[in-house]
Amino acid sequence: MYPTINDVFKAKEVIAGIADNTPLIPSAFLSKISGVEVLLKLENMQPIGSFKIRGALNAVSKIRTNTSGVSCCSTGNHGRGIAFAAKSRGMRSVIFMSSLVPENKIESIRELGAEVRLTGNYSSDAELACTENSKKEGLLEVSPFDDPDVISGQGTIGLELITARPDLQTVILPLSGGGLAAGVALAIKSQNPDVEVIGVTMENGAAMHESLIAGKPVNVKEQASLADALGGDIGNNNRYTFEMCRKFLTKTITVSEKEIYKAMQALYFEDRIIAEGSCAVSVASLLSGKVANLKGPTAMIITGRNVNMSMFTRIIVGEDITLGKGLLAGQKYDNSL
């Protein structure tokens, strides 16, 4: 059984006063483009700069303080959330990450007192190492997405959205392993089943998107991306998020690296927001025309701000960006479509 709306309400109590009630602001630019009111849920304003703190706080709250500690595999923000939550309870945390994780995210986790162990070239390598080590050291492993407490914690965003704007017609959000999408969609549709929830991810390494098309979890090749936080497989033994996304999401779409690049620029120049590529995918879906004909008030979740600022600066001024062994050609920002 996957989480219920009651679990989301319980998570709301756990995170109250620490990671709740982030701002919901209108975007005049995106509203003009879409022809409907577009609202931005600023999860980048969380204490750790990411929505991941919600699920992490909820999951770690269930762990006994006399355990050996907590562990996870992460592309960055989940690890930071677990480190934050563990530190607040005086617990040890060990975070496993692959070589694809940007250095700024690695250092930010170390600054919270967590042990960081870099393993392999892909998230699947780090995940395997995390599971093996957790058993060896007696650590409790918390999945970055396929965990009922994590899903319930992320679902509190949906509760806040539908409470603030009961007239919402659409929610557009980033899609990775599905923890955010599953939780938010569960919460939203439990209150209003007519709201459309659309998941957006990058073209290369779109694990949940490809799995939903195939009708079962599939493995994908993880590649360097501006949306690095969306990388990694959903797990062949996925217990919760695959079925929840299949049930609750209206549809899923992909956007290109070039479209993500422009969306990061647009958020900065039009709404003065510093955002990771992983959350700019929602904006990219609108700017590219892949999401169109919206029926009414629409919310987008700006999931995080933990971007490499050196790379972000190059994007803002329109310079070329190195992604893995490839080069993404720069483009000066132009708000005409």
Tab-separated table of C-alpha atoms in Angstrom:
chain	number	residue	atom	x	y	z
A	1	MET	CA	0.000	0.000	0.000
A	2	TYR	CA	1.345	3.408	-0.889
A	3	PRO	CA	0.920	6.472	1.374
A	4	THR	CA	-2.512	8.028	1.920
A	5	ILE	CA	-3.639	11.608	2.338
A	6	ASN	CA	-3.702	10.989	6.095
A	7	ASP	CA	0.040	10.307	5.950
A	8	VAL	CA	0.544	13.638	4.207
A	9	PHE	CA	-1.409	15.479	6.909
A	10	LYS	CA	0.732	13.773	9.572
A	11	ALA	CA	3.886	14.852	7.718
A	12	LYS	CA	2.542	18.405	7.700
A	13	GLU	CA	2.611	18.347	11.508
A	14	VAL	CA	6.165	16.965	11.585
A	15	ILE	CA	7.679	19.700	9.401
A	16	ALA	CA	5.580	22.580	10.787
A	17	GLY	CA	7.649	25.649	11.549
A	18	ILE	CA	10.774	24.271	9.880
A	19	ALA	CA	10.071	23.599	6.211
A	20	ASP	CA	6.489	24.671	5.508
A	21	ASN	CA	4.550	27.533	3.920
A	22	THR	CA	7.015	28.639	1.264
A	23	PRO	CA	5.884	31.621	-0.854
A	24	LEU	CA	3.512	31.219	-3.801
A	25	ILE	CA	3.992	34.140	-6.158
A	26	PRO	CA	2.560	35.098	-9.566
A	27	SER	CA	4.793	35.250	-12.647
A	28	ALA	CA	3.616	38.056	-14.914
A	29	PHE	CA	5.904	36.818	-17.705
A	30	LEU	CA	4.737	33.202	-17.719
A	31	SER	CA	1.125	34.277	-17.217
A	32	LYS	CA	1.337	36.478	-20.313
A	33	ILE	CA	2.827	33.646	-22.379
A	34	SER	CA	0.313	31.022	-21.290
A	35	GLY	CA	-2.795	33.190	-21.208
A	36	VAL	CA	-3.642	31.965	-17.681
A	37	GLU	CA	-2.384	32.885	-14.235
A	38	VAL	CA	0.902	31.084	-13.504
A	39	LEU	CA	2.087	30.836	-9.909
A	40	LEU	CA	5.545	29.836	-8.681
A	41	LYS	CA	5.902	27.805	-5.467
A	42	LEU	CA	9.297	28.886	-4.130
A	43	GLU	CA	10.777	25.760	-2.573
A	44	ASN	CA	14.165	27.271	-3.363
A	45	MET	CA	13.540	29.394	-0.243
A	46	GLN	CA	13.772	26.379	2.074
A	47	PRO	CA	16.552	26.352	4.730
A	48	ILE	CA	18.624	23.973	2.583
A	49	GLY	CA	17.582	25.625	-0.697
A	50	SER	CA	15.452	22.660	-1.810
A	51	PHE	CA	12.083	20.966	-1.284
A	52	LYS	CA	13.919	17.781	-0.293
A	53	ILE	CA	14.021	18.967	3.316
A	54	ARG	CA	10.319	18.091	3.675
A	55	GLY	CA	10.619	14.378	2.953
A	56	ALA	CA	13.929	14.115	4.785
A	57	LEU	CA	12.567	15.660	7.988
A	58	ASN	CA	9.531	13.403	7.900
A	59	ALA	CA	11.552	10.242	7.274
A	60	VAL	CA	14.256	10.946	9.846
A	61	SER	CA	11.621	11.822	12.473
A	62	LYS	CA	10.605	8.140	12.457
A	63	ILE	CA	14.119	6.887	13.248
A	64	ARG	CA	15.098	6.072	16.810
A	65	THR	CA	17.953	8.196	18.050
A	66	ASN	CA	19.750	5.118	19.393
A	67	THR	CA	20.295	3.701	15.890
A	68	SER	CA	23.743	3.772	14.317
A	69	GLY	CA	22.645	6.559	12.029
A	70	VAL	CA	21.046	7.234	8.681
A	71	SER	CA	22.305	6.818	5.132
A	72	CYS	CA	21.158	7.582	1.599
A	73	CYS	CA	22.148	7.748	-2.035
A	74	SER	CA	21.689	11.209	-3.509
A	75	THR	CA	22.248	13.433	-6.543
A	76	GLY	CA	22.637	16.297	-4.078
A	77	ASN	CA	19.534	17.782	-2.510
A	78	HIS	CA	18.164	14.660	-0.807
A	79	GLY	CA	21.554	14.153	0.789
A	80	ARG	CA	21.518	17.708	2.027
A	81	GLY	CA	18.034	17.199	3.440
A	82	ILE	CA	19.018	13.994	5.244
A	83	ALA	CA	22.178	15.654	6.587
A	84	PHE	CA	20.139	18.610	7.875
A	85	ALA	CA	17.500	16.389	9.484
A	86	ALA	CA	20.061	14.058	11.036
A	87	LYS	CA	22.107	16.947	12.443
A	88	SER	CA	18.986	18.427	14.047
A	89	ARG	CA	18.536	15.150	15.945
A	90	GLY	CA	22.195	14.579	16.755
A	91	MET	CA	22.443	11.562	14.457
A	92	ARG	CA	25.219	10.356	12.205
A	93	SER	CA	24.586	10.574	8.456
A	94	VAL	CA	26.488	8.972	5.572
A	95	ILE	CA	25.691	10.165	2.043
A	96	PHE	CA	26.700	8.231	-1.082
A	97	MET	CA	27.067	10.127	-4.362
A	98	SER	CA	28.409	9.496	-7.854
A	99	SER	CA	30.968	11.466	-9.822
A	100	LEU	CA	28.136	13.182	-11.745
A	101	VAL	CA	27.150	15.224	-8.688
A	102	PRO	CA	28.383	18.854	-8.859
A	103	GLU	CA	31.090	19.785	-6.357
A	104	ASN	CA	29.002	22.584	-4.803
A	105	LYS	CA	26.355	20.078	-3.706
A	106	ILE	CA	28.968	17.731	-2.264
A	107	GLU	CA	30.552	20.493	-0.180
A	108	SER	CA	27.211	21.784	1.075
A	109	ILE	CA	26.455	18.328	2.502
A	110	ARG	CA	29.838	18.097	4.201
A	111	GLU	CA	29.206	21.503	5.767
A	112	LEU	CA	26.174	20.008	7.526
A	113	GLY	CA	28.389	17.436	9.207
A	114	ALA	CA	27.591	14.433	7.043
A	115	GLU	CA	30.125	11.901	5.783
A	116	VAL	CA	30.202	11.963	1.967
A	117	ARG	CA	31.396	8.921	0.047
A	118	LEU	CA	31.873	9.286	-3.693
A	119	THR	CA	31.290	6.004	-5.507
A	120	GLY	CA	31.188	5.199	-9.221
A	121	ASN	CA	30.118	7.190	-12.258
A	122	TYR	CA	26.348	6.817	-11.954
A	123	SER	CA	23.621	7.035	-9.327
A	124	SER	CA	23.077	3.270	-9.584
A	125	ASP	CA	26.698	2.725	-8.454
A	126	ALA	CA	26.211	4.977	-5.449
A	127	GLU	CA	22.892	3.345	-4.608
A	128	LEU	CA	24.409	-0.145	-4.580
A	129	ALA	CA	27.293	0.994	-2.401
A	130	CYS	CA	24.883	2.739	-0.034
A	131	THR	CA	22.745	-0.366	0.423
A	132	GLU	CA	25.743	-2.619	1.025
A	133	ASN	CA	27.363	-0.226	3.482
A	134	SER	CA	24.134	0.455	5.366
A	135	LYS	CA	23.787	-3.255	6.114
A	136	LYS	CA	27.443	-3.470	7.100
A	137	GLU	CA	27.377	-0.494	9.486
A	138	GLY	CA	23.802	-0.855	10.724
A	139	LEU	CA	22.632	2.421	9.188
A	140	LEU	CA	19.016	3.032	8.213
A	141	GLU	CA	18.866	3.782	4.480
A	142	VAL	CA	16.314	6.361	3.296
A	143	SER	CA	15.488	6.308	-0.416
A	144	PRO	CA	15.524	9.706	-2.119
A	145	PHE	CA	12.083	8.980	-3.581
A	146	ASP	CA	10.729	5.433	-3.102
A	147	ASP	CA	9.949	5.759	0.581
A	148	PRO	CA	6.451	6.341	2.022
A	149	ASP	CA	7.645	8.919	4.558
A	150	VAL	CA	9.635	10.815	1.932
A	151	ILE	CA	6.649	10.792	-0.440
A	152	SER	CA	4.322	12.012	2.320
A	153	GLY	CA	6.727	14.802	3.217
A	154	GLN	CA	6.919	16.025	-0.374
A	155	GLY	CA	3.134	15.783	-0.548
A	156	THR	CA	2.841	18.655	1.924
A	157	ILE	CA	3.690	20.966	-0.987
A	158	GLY	CA	0.482	19.813	-2.657
A	159	LEU	CA	-1.532	20.540	0.486
A	160	GLU	CA	-0.126	24.056	0.645
A	161	LEU	CA	-0.881	24.658	-3.018
A	162	ILE	CA	-4.491	23.526	-2.944
A	163	THR	CA	-5.132	25.317	0.354
A	164	ALA	CA	-3.758	28.602	-0.944
A	165	ARG	CA	-5.433	28.267	-4.345
A	166	PRO	CA	-8.447	25.927	-4.373
A	167	ASP	CA	-9.106	27.103	-7.946
A	168	LEU	CA	-5.924	25.527	-9.342
A	169	GLN	CA	-6.422	23.711	-12.639
A	170	THR	CA	-2.893	22.470	-13.336
A	171	VAL	CA	0.341	21.728	-11.475
A	172	ILE	CA	3.562	21.332	-13.472
A	173	LEU	CA	6.525	19.840	-11.640
A	174	PRO	CA	9.927	18.219	-12.175
A	175	LEU	CA	9.946	14.441	-12.536
A	176	SER	CA	12.805	12.209	-11.434
A	177	GLY	CA	12.321	9.140	-9.240
A	178	GLY	CA	8.791	10.319	-8.559
A	179	GLY	CA	8.865	11.184	-4.855
A	180	LEU	CA	7.831	14.781	-5.479
A	181	ALA	CA	5.389	13.954	-8.263
A	182	ALA	CA	3.742	11.107	-6.358
A	183	GLY	CA	3.376	13.049	-3.131
A	184	VAL	CA	2.114	16.280	-4.661
A	185	ALA	CA	-0.281	14.495	-7.017
A	186	LEU	CA	-1.656	12.393	-4.155
A	187	ALA	CA	-2.309	15.474	-2.038
A	188	ILE	CA	-3.760	17.578	-4.852
A	189	LYS	CA	-6.044	14.917	-6.284
A	190	SER	CA	-7.265	13.879	-2.847
A	191	GLN	CA	-8.663	17.401	-2.525
A	192	ASN	CA	-9.646	17.968	-6.166
A	193	PRO	CA	-9.363	15.015	-8.582
A	194	ASP	CA	-9.920	17.281	-11.594
A	195	VAL	CA	-6.582	19.086	-11.241
A	196	GLU	CA	-4.078	18.025	-13.898
A	197	VAL	CA	-0.582	17.157	-12.655
A	198	ILE	CA	2.129	17.144	-15.339
A	199	GLY	CA	5.625	15.753	-14.804
A	200	VAL	CA	8.539	17.199	-16.773
A	201	THR	CA	12.058	15.816	-17.102
A	202	MET	CA	15.143	16.078	-19.310
A	203	GLU	CA	15.417	14.174	-22.595
A	204	ASN	CA	18.514	12.176	-21.679
A	205	GLY	CA	18.124	9.688	-18.830
A	206	ALA	CA	14.390	10.213	-18.239
A	207	ALA	CA	13.895	7.113	-16.070
A	208	MET	CA	10.330	7.577	-14.798
A	209	HIS	CA	9.120	8.921	-18.131
A	210	GLU	CA	10.540	5.925	-19.998
A	211	SER	CA	9.263	3.502	-17.363
A	212	LEU	CA	5.722	4.841	-17.628
A	213	ILE	CA	5.862	4.430	-21.407
A	214	ALA	CA	7.140	0.854	-21.029
A	215	GLY	CA	4.597	0.015	-18.355
A	216	LYS	CA	7.284	-1.159	-15.937
A	217	PRO	CA	10.494	0.151	-14.357
A	218	VAL	CA	13.311	0.301	-16.900
A	219	ASN	CA	16.971	1.228	-16.669
A	220	VAL	CA	18.268	4.208	-18.608
A	221	LYS	CA	21.738	5.518	-19.338
A	222	GLU	CA	22.480	8.403	-17.001
A	223	GLN	CA	24.100	11.376	-18.713
A	224	ALA	CA	25.427	14.768	-17.672
A	225	SER	CA	22.613	17.318	-17.682
A	226	LEU	CA	21.772	20.825	-16.544
A	227	ALA	CA	19.000	19.009	-14.672
A	228	ASP	CA	21.514	16.841	-12.798
A	229	ALA	CA	19.185	16.383	-9.806
A	230	LEU	CA	16.735	14.468	-12.008
A	231	GLY	CA	19.213	11.731	-12.918
A	232	GLY	CA	19.179	8.065	-11.913
A	233	ASP	CA	16.949	5.015	-12.328
A	234	ILE	CA	13.725	4.437	-10.387
A	235	GLY	CA	14.778	0.931	-9.309
A	236	ASN	CA	13.646	-2.390	-10.751
A	237	ASN	CA	12.020	-3.185	-7.404
A	238	ASN	CA	10.243	0.168	-7.156
A	239	ARG	CA	7.530	-0.197	-4.500
A	240	TYR	CA	5.621	3.074	-4.507
A	241	THR	CA	6.411	5.900	-6.910
A	242	PHE	CA	5.998	4.062	-10.220
A	243	GLU	CA	2.451	2.962	-9.437
A	244	MET	CA	1.561	6.322	-7.899
A	245	CYS	CA	2.865	8.263	-10.892
A	246	ARG	CA	1.050	5.916	-13.248
A	247	LYS	CA	-2.176	6.479	-11.335
A	248	PHE	CA	-2.018	10.178	-10.543
A	249	LEU	CA	0.000	11.964	-13.252
A	250	THR	CA	-1.954	13.357	-16.198
A	251	LYS	CA	1.057	13.056	-18.487
A	252	THR	CA	4.843	13.327	-18.616
A	253	ILE	CA	7.001	15.167	-21.140
A	254	THR	CA	10.689	15.805	-21.790
A	255	VAL	CA	12.630	18.953	-22.596
A	256	SER	CA	16.049	19.428	-24.196
A	257	GLU	CA	19.191	20.827	-22.604
A	258	LYS	CA	18.872	23.900	-24.799
A	259	GLU	CA	15.312	24.440	-23.556
A	260	ILE	CA	16.432	24.037	-19.936
A	261	TYR	CA	19.231	26.548	-20.540
A	262	LYS	CA	16.767	29.149	-21.778
A	263	ALA	CA	14.337	28.456	-18.932
A	264	MET	CA	17.072	29.126	-16.360
A	265	GLN	CA	17.728	32.425	-18.082
A	266	ALA	CA	14.030	33.302	-18.155
A	267	LEU	CA	13.548	32.625	-14.443
A	268	TYR	CA	16.498	34.899	-13.711
A	269	PHE	CA	15.749	37.773	-16.066
A	270	GLU	CA	11.952	37.777	-15.807
A	271	ASP	CA	11.299	36.670	-12.217
A	272	ARG	CA	14.708	37.357	-10.609
A	273	ILE	CA	14.999	33.747	-9.443
A	274	ILE	CA	18.177	31.686	-9.185
A	275	ALA	CA	17.091	28.139	-9.967
A	276	GLU	CA	18.673	24.786	-10.713
A	277	GLY	CA	18.179	23.279	-14.142
A	278	SER	CA	16.208	20.494	-12.508
A	279	CYS	CA	13.412	22.865	-11.527
A	280	ALA	CA	13.637	24.996	-14.664
A	281	VAL	CA	12.293	22.026	-16.657
A	282	SER	CA	8.744	23.074	-15.733
A	283	VAL	CA	9.281	26.534	-17.170
A	284	ALA	CA	11.002	24.982	-20.197
A	285	SER	CA	7.900	22.936	-20.939
A	286	LEU	CA	5.865	26.122	-21.213
A	287	LEU	CA	8.405	28.225	-23.117
A	288	SER	CA	8.946	25.419	-25.642
A	289	GLY	CA	5.213	25.025	-26.279
A	290	LYS	CA	5.248	21.400	-25.145
A	291	VAL	CA	2.685	22.355	-22.520
A	292	ALA	CA	-0.054	24.507	-24.022
A	293	ASN	CA	-3.762	25.286	-23.861
A	294	LEU	CA	-3.818	25.536	-20.093
A	295	LYS	CA	-7.354	25.878	-18.770
A	296	GLY	CA	-6.869	27.987	-15.674
A	297	PRO	CA	-4.601	28.919	-12.771
A	298	THR	CA	-1.404	26.894	-12.972
A	299	ALA	CA	1.294	26.305	-10.358
A	300	MET	CA	4.933	25.432	-10.990
A	301	ILE	CA	7.222	24.196	-8.223
A	302	ILE	CA	10.618	25.904	-8.152
A	303	THR	CA	12.307	23.034	-6.387
A	304	GLY	CA	15.812	24.296	-5.625
A	305	ARG	CA	18.525	26.934	-5.901
A	306	ASN	CA	21.632	24.799	-5.242
A	307	VAL	CA	23.268	25.438	-8.579
A	308	ASN	CA	26.972	25.804	-9.334
A	309	MET	CA	27.129	29.605	-9.451
A	310	SER	CA	30.087	29.690	-11.813
A	311	MET	CA	28.140	27.645	-14.364
A	312	PHE	CA	24.963	29.601	-13.646
A	313	THR	CA	26.762	32.872	-14.384
A	314	ARG	CA	27.950	31.520	-17.739
A	315	ILE	CA	24.371	30.558	-18.588
A	316	ILE	CA	23.045	33.986	-17.663
A	317	VAL	CA	25.526	35.755	-19.934
A	318	GLY	CA	24.930	33.245	-22.726
A	319	GLU	CA	28.231	31.365	-22.806
A	320	ASP	CA	28.910	27.751	-23.826
A	321	ILE	CA	28.539	25.098	-21.115
A	322	THR	CA	30.470	21.843	-20.775
A	323	LEU	CA	28.233	18.876	-19.959
A	324	GLY	CA	30.253	15.736	-19.351
A	325	LYS	CA	32.335	15.283	-22.485
A	326	GLY	CA	30.014	17.403	-24.606
A	327	LEU	CA	29.481	21.102	-25.210
A	328	LEU	CA	26.161	22.931	-25.006
A	329	ALA	CA	26.287	26.019	-27.221
A	330	GLY	CA	25.453	29.238	-25.429
A	331	GLN	CA	22.678	31.598	-26.372
A	332	LYS	CA	21.994	35.169	-25.305
A	333	TYR	CA	18.678	35.524	-23.550
A	334	ASP	CA	15.797	36.595	-25.780
A	335	ASN	CA	12.294	36.754	-24.284
A	336	SER	CA	10.592	36.606	-27.657
A	337	LEU	CA	9.104	33.227	-28.537
